[in-house]
mmCIF file of C-alpha atoms in Angstrom:
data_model
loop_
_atom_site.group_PDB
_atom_site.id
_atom_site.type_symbol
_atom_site.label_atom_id
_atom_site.label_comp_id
_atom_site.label_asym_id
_atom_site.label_seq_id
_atom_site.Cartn_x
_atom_site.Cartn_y
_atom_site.Cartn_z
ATOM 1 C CA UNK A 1 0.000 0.000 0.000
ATOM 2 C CA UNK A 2 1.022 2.910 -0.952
ATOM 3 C CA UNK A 3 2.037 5.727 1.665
ATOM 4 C CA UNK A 4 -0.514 8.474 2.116
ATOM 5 C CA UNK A 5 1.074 10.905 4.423
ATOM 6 C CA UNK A 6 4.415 10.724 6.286
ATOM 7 C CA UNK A 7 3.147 12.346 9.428
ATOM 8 C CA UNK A 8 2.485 10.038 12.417
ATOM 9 C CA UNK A 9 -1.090 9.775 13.857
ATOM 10 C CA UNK A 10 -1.072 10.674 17.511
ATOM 11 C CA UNK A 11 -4.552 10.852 17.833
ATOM 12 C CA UNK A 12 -8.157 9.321 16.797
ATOM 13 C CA UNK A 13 -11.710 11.080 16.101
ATOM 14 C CA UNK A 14 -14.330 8.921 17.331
ATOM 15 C CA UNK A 15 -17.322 9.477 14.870
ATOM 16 C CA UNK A 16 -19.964 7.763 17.225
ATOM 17 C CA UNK A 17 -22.927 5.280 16.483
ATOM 18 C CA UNK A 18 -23.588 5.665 12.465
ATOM 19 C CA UNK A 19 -27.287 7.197 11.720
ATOM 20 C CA UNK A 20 -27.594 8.885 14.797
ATOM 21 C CA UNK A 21 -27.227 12.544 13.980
ATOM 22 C CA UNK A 22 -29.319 14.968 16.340
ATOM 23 C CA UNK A 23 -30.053 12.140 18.771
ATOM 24 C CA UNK A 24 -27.346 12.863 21.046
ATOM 25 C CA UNK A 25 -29.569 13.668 24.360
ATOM 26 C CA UNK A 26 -31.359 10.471 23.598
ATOM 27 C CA UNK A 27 -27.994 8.490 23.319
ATOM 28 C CA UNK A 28 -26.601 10.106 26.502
ATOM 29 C CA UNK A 29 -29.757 8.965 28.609
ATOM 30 C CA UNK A 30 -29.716 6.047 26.728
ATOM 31 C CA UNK A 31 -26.510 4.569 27.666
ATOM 32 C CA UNK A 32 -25.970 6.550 31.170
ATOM 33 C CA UNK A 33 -29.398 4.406 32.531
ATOM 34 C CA UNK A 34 -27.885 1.442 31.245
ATOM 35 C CA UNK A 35 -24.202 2.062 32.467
ATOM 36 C CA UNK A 36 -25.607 2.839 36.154
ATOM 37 C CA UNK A 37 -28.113 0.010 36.137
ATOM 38 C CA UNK A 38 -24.842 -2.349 35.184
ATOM 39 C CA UNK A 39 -22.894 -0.943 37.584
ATOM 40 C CA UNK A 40 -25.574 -1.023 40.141
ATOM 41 C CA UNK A 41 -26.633 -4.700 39.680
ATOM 42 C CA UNK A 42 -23.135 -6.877 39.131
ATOM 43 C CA UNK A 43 -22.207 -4.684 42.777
ATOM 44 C CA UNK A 44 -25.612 -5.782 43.861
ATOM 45 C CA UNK A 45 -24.235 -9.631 42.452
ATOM 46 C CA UNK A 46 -20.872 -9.282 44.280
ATOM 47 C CA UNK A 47 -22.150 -8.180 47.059
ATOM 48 C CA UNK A 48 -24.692 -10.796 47.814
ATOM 49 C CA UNK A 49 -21.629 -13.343 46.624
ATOM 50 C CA UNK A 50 -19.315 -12.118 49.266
ATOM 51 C CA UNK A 51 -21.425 -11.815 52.061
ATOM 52 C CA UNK A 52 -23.781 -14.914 52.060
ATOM 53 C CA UNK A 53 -21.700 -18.354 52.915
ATOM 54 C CA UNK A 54 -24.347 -19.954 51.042
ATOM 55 C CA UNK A 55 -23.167 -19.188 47.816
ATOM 56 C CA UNK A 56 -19.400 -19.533 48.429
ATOM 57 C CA UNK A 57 -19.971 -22.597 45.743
ATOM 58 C CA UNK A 58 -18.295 -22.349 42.475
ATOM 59 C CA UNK A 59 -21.399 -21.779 40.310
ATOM 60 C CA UNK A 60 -21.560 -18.618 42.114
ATOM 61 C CA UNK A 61 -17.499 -17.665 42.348
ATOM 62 C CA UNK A 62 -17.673 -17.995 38.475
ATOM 63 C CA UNK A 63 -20.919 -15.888 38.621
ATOM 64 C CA UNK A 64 -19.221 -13.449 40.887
ATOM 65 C CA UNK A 65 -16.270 -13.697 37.909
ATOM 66 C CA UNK A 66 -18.775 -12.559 35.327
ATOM 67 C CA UNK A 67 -19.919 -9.810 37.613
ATOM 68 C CA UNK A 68 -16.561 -8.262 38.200
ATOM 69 C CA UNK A 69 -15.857 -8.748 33.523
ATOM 70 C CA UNK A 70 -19.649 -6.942 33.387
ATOM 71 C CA UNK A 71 -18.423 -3.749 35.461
ATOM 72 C CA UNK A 72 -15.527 -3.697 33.424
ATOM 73 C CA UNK A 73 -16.596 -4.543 29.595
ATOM 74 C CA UNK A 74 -18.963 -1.317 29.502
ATOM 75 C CA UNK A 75 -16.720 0.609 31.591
ATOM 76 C CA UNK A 76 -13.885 0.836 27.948
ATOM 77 C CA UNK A 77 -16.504 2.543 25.575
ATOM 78 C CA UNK A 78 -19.467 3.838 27.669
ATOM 79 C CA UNK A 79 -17.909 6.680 29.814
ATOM 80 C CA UNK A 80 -15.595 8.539 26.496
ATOM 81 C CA UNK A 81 -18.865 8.054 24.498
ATOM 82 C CA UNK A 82 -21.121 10.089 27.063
ATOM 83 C CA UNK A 83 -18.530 13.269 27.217
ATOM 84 C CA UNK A 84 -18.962 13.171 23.700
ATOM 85 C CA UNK A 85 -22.257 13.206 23.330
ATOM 86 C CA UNK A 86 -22.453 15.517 25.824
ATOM 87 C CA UNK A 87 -20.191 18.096 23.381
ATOM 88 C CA UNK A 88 -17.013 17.008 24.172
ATOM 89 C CA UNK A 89 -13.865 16.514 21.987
ATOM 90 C CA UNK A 90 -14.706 13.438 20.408
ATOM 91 C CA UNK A 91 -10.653 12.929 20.427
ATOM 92 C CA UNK A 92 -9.115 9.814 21.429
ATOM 93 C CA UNK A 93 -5.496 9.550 21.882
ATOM 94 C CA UNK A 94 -3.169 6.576 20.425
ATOM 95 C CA UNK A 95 -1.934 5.072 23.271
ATOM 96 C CA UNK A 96 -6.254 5.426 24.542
ATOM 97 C CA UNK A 97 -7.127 3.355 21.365
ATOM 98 C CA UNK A 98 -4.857 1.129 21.860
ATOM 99 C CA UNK A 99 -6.414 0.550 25.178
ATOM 100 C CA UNK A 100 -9.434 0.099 23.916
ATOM 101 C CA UNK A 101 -8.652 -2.439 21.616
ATOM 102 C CA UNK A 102 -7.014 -4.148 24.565
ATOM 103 C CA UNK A 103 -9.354 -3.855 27.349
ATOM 104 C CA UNK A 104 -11.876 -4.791 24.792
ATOM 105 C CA UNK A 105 -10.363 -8.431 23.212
ATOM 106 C CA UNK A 106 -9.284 -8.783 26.695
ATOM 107 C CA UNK A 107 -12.200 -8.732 28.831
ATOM 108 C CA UNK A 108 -14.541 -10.248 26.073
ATOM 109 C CA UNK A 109 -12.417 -13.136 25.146
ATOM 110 C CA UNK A 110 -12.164 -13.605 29.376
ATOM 111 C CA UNK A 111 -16.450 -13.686 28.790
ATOM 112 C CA UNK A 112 -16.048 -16.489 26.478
ATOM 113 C CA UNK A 113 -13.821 -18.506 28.444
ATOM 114 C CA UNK A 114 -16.017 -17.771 31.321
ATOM 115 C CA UNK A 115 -18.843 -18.885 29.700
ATOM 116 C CA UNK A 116 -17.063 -22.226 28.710
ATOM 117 C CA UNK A 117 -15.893 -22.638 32.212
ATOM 118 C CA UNK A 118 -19.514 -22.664 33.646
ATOM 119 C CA UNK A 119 -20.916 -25.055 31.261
ATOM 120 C CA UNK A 120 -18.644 -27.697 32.460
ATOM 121 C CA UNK A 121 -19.506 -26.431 35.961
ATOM 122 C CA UNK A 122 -23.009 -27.372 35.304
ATOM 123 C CA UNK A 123 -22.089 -30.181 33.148
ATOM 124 C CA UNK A 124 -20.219 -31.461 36.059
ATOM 125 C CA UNK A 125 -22.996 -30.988 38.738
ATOM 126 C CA UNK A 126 -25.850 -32.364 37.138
ATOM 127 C CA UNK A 127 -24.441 -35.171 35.378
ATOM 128 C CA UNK A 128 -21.336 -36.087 38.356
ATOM 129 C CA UNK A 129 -23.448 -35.055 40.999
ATOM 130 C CA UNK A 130 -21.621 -37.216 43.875
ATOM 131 C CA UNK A 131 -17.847 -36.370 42.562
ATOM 132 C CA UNK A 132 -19.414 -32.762 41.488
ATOM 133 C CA UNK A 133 -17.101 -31.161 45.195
ATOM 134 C CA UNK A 134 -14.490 -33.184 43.927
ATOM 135 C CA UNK A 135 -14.610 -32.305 40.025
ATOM 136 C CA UNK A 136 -14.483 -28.837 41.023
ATOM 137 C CA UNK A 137 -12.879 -28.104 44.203
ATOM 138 C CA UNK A 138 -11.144 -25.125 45.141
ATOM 139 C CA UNK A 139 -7.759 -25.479 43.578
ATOM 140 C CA UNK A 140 -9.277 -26.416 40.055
ATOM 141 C CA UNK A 141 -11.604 -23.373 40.154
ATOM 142 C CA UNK A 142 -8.426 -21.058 40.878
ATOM 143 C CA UNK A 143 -6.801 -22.260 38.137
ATOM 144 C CA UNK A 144 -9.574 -22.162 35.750
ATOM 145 C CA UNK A 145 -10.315 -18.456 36.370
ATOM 146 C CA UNK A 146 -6.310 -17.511 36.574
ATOM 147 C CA UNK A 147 -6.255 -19.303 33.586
ATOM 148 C CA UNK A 148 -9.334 -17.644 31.806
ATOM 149 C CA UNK A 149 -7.751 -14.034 32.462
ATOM 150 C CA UNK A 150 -4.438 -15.105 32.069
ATOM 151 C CA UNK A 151 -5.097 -16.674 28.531
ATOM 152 C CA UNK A 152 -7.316 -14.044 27.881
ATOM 153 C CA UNK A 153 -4.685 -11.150 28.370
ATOM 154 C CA UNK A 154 -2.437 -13.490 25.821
ATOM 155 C CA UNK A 155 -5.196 -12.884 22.711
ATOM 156 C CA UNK A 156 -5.628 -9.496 23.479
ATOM 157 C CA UNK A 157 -1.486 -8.888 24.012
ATOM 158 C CA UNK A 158 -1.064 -10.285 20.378
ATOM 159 C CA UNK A 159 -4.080 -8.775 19.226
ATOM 160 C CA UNK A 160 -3.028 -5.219 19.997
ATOM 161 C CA UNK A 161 0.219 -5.775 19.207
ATOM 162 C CA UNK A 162 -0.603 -6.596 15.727
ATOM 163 C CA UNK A 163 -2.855 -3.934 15.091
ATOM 164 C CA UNK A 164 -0.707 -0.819 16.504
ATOM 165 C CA UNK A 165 2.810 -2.075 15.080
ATOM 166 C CA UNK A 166 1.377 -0.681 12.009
ATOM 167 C CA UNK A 167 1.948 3.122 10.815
ATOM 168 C CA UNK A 168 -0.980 5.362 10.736
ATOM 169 C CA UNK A 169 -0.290 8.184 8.925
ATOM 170 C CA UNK A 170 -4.208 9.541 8.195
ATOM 171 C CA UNK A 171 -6.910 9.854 8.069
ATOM 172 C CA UNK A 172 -7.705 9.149 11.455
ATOM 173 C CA UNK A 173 -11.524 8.973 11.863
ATOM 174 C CA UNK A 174 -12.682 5.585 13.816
ATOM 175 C CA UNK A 175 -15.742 4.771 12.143
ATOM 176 C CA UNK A 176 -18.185 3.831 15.164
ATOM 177 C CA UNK A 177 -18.046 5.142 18.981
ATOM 178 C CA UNK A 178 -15.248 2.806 19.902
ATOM 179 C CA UNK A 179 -11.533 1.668 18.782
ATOM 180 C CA UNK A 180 -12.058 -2.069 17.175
ATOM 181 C CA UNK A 181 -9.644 -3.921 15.151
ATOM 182 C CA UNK A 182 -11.881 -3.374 12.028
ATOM 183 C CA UNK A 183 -12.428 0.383 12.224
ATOM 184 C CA UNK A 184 -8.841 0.883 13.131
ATOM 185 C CA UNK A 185 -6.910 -1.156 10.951
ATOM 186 C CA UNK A 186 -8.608 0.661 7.863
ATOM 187 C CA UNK A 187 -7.107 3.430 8.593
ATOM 188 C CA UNK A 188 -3.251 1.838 8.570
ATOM 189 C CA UNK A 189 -1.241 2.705 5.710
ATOM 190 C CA UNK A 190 0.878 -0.009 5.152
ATOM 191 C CA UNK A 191 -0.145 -3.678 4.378
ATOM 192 C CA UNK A 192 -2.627 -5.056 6.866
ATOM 193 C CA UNK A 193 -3.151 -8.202 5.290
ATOM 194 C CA UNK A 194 -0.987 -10.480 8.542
ATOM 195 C CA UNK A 195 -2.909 -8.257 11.019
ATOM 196 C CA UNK A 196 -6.072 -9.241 9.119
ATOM 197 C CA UNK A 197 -5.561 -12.893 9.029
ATOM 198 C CA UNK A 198 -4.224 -13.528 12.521
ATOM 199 C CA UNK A 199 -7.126 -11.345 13.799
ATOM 200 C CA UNK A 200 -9.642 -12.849 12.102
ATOM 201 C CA UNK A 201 -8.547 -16.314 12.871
ATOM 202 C CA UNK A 202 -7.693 -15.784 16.493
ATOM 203 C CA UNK A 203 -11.078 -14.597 17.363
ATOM 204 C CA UNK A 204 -12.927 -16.876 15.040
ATOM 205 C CA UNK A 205 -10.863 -20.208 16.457
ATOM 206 C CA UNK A 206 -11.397 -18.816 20.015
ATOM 207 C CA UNK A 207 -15.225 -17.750 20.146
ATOM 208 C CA UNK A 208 -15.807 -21.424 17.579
ATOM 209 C CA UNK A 209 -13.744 -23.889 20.618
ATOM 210 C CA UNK A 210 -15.557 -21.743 23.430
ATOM 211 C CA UNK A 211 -19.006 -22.380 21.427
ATOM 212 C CA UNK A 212 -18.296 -25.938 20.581
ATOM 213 C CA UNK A 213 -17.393 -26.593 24.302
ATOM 214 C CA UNK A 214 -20.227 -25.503 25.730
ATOM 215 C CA UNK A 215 -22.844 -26.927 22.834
ATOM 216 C CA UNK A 216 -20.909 -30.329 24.671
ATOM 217 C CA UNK A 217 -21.642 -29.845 27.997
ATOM 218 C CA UNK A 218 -25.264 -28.973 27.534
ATOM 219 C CA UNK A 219 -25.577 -31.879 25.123
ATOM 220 C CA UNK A 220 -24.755 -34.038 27.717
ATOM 221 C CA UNK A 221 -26.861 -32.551 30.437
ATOM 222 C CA UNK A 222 -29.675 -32.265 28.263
ATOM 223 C CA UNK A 223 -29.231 -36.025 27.851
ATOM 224 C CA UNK A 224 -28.503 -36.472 31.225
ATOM 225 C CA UNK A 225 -31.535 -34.954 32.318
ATOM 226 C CA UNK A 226 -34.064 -36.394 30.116
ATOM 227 C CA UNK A 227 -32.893 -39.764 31.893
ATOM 228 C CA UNK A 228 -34.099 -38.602 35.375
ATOM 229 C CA UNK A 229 -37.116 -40.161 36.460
ATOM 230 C CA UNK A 230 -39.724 -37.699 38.062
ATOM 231 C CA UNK A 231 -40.649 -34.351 36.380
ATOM 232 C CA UNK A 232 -39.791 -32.203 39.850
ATOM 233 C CA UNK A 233 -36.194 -33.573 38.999
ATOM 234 C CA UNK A 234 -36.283 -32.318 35.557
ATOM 235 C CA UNK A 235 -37.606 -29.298 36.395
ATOM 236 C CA UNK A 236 -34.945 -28.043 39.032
ATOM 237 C CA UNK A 237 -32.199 -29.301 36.836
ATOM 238 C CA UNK A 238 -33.069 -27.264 34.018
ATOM 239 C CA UNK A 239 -33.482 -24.481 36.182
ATOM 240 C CA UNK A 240 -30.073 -24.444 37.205
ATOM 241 C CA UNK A 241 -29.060 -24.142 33.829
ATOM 242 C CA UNK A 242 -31.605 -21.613 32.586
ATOM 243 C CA UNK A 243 -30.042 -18.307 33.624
ATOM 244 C CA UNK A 244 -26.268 -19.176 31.989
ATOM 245 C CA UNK A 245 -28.034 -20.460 28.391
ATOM 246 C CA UNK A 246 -30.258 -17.342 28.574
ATOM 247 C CA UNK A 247 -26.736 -15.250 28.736
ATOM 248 C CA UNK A 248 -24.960 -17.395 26.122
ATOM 249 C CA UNK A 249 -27.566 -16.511 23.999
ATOM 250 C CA UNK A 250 -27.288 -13.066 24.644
ATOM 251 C CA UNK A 251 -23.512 -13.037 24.108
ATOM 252 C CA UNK A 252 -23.594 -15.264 21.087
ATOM 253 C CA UNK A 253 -26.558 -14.482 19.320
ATOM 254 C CA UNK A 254 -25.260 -10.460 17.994
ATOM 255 C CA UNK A 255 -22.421 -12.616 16.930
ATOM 256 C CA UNK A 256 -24.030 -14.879 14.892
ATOM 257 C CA UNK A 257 -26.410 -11.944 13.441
ATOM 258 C CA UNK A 258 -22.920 -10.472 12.431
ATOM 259 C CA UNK A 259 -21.617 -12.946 10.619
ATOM 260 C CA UNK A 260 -24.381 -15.326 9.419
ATOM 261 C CA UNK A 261 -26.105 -12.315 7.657
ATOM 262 C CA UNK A 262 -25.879 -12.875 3.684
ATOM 263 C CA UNK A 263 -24.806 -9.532 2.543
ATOM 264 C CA UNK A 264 -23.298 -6.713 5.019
ATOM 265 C CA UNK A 265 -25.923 -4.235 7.260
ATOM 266 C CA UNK A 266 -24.553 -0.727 8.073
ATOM 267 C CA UNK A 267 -27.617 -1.028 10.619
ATOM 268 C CA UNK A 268 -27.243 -4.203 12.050
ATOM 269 C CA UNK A 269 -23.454 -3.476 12.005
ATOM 270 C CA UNK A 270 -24.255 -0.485 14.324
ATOM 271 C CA UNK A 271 -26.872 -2.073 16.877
ATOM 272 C CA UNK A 272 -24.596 -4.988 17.491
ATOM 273 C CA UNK A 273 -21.930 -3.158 19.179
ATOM 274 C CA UNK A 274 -24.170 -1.465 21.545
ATOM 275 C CA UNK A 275 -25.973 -4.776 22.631
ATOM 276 C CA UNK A 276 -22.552 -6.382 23.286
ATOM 277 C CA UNK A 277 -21.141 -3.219 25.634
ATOM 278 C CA UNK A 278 -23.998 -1.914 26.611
ATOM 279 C CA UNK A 279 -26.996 -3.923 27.250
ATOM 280 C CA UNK A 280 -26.288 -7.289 27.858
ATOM 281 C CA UNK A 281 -23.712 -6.347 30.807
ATOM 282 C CA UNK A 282 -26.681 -4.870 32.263
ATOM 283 C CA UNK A 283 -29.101 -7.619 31.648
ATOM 284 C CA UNK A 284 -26.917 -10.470 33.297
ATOM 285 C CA UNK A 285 -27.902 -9.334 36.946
ATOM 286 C CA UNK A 286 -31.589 -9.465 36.174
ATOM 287 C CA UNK A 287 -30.938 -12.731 34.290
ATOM 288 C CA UNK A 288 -29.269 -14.423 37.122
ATOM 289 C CA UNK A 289 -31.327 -12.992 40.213
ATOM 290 C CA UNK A 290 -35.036 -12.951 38.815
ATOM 291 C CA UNK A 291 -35.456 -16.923 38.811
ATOM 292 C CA UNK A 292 -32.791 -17.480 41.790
ATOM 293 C CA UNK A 293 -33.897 -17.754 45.175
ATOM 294 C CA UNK A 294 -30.794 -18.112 46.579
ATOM 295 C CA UNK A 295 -29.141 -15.214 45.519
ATOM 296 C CA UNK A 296 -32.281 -12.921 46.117
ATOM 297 C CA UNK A 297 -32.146 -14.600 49.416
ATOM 298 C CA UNK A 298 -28.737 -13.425 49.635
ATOM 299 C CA UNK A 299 -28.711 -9.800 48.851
ATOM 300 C CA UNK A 300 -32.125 -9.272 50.861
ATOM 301 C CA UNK A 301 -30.182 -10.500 53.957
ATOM 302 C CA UNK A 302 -27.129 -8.175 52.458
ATOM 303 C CA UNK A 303 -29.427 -5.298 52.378
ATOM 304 C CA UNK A 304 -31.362 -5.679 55.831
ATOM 305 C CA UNK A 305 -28.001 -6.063 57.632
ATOM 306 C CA UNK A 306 -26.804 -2.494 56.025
ATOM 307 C CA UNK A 307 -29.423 -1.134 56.551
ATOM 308 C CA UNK A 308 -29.218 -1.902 60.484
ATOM 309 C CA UNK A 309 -25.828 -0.956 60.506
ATOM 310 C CA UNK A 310 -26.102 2.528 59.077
ATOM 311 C CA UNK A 311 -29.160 2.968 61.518
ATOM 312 C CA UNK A 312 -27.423 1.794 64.585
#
């Protein structure tokens, strides 16, 4: 490729969500009621985790896992999108897009290893019940999480790595509210064709094992589960499962309406972003609270005991 202009790129112009002219009040309430209700309800989550002995199991210290990734994920875009739509420089700095792209391959290849991890936690307590302590005692479940952020700081490491080793030289306008490896590595000017490839495959081959993993272990506790006797048995074991499929599905379903669309949508291409940073981070608390007693139990008890303390 030929070289456009010699001087360096020190800084990016964020050009927000496309089609959105004019609704910039909306956007900001928009995304500031779902960035508070996030942060309100995985604090809620961690809170009910830490306190309550009950749920010092490791279904719940991976859940507590996912809380801490869904204060985090929204926290990389949401709060330099909101000074900008409330007039501020839309400006992003190099080294700031580069943490972006980080923070974001980072934390949402950590979700997909998450994700994996508690399938086999549920594929390990419904159909190992009586070795199910064993299966996953302490020590595995440390390593399994150190080794879900550890592997996941590897991707993003390479990822960003890649993508920033490359001169940008202009134009520098990031085509969405967000750095991604896309919007960014359009605006290179050199050849982008390794970055391309390496990307492409290292997020495919990781989000494709994660999926294939956990389409596993539910296949075997569906199976499982249809061989238990009474229908009060089916019932709760499904239920244990129903709030983690309900967030796969959240997670992987923009993903497949990204990819598995026939022909390219500047629309769809828009509104998938903002359901992966924005809303389902704020969903997963509801998900995982409304149809769990235990954890409702949990933060009620949570609540009542603040609320004593602050009025003693």
């Amino acid at each position: 490729m030929k070289m456009r202009n010699h001087t360096p790129v020190t800084e990016f112009l964020l050009m927000g969500i496309p089609h959105t002219k004019g609704l910039e009040n909306v956007l900001f309430v928009f995304f500031l009621a779902f960035y508070l209700l996030t942060l309100l309800g995985n604090l809620l989550i961690l809170l009910a985790i830490l306190t309550s002995s009950n749920l010092h199991t490791p279904m719940y210290f991976f859940l507590g896992n996912l809380s801490v990734f869904d204060i985090f994920f929204p926290s990389v875009s949401s709060p330099k999108m909101m000074l900008y739509l409330m007039g501020q420089s839309r400006t992003i700095s190099y080294q700031g897009c580069a943490s972006q792209v980080f923070f974001y391959h980072f934390l949402g290849c950590t979700e997909c290893f998450l994700y994996t991890v508690m399938a086999y936690d549920r594929f390990s307590a419904i159909c190992h019940p009586l070795r199910y302590t064993v299966i996953m005692n302490h020590r595995v479940c440390t390593i399994m999480t150190l080794g879900t952020w550890m592997g996941s700081c590897l991707h993003a490491s390479v990822l960003t790595f890649l993508i920033f080793k490359l001169p940008y030289c202009g134009p520098n306008e990031v085509d969405n509210f967000f750095c991604d490896i896309p919007m960014v590595l359009s605006l290179a000017c050199a050849d982008t064709s390794l970055a391309q490839t390496v990307s492409f495959t290292n997020v495919g081959v990781v989000s494709l094992i994660c999926f294939l993993l956990i389409l596993t272990s539910y296949t075997r506790i569906i199976i499982s589960i249809l061989k238990i006797s009474s229908s009060e048995g089916r019932h709760r074991a499904f239920s244990t499962c129903s709030a983690h499929l309900t967030s796969i599905l959240l997670f992987y379903g923009p993903v497949f309406l990204t990819y598995l669309q026939p022909a390219s949508s500047s629309w769809l291409d828009s509104v998938v972003p903002v359901l992966n940073n924005i809303v389902t981070p704020s969903l997963n608390p509801l998900i995982y609270t409304l149809r769990n007693k235990d954890v409702k139990l949990a933060l009620r008890k949570a609540l009542m005991q603040g609320v004593h303390t602050c009025g003693a």
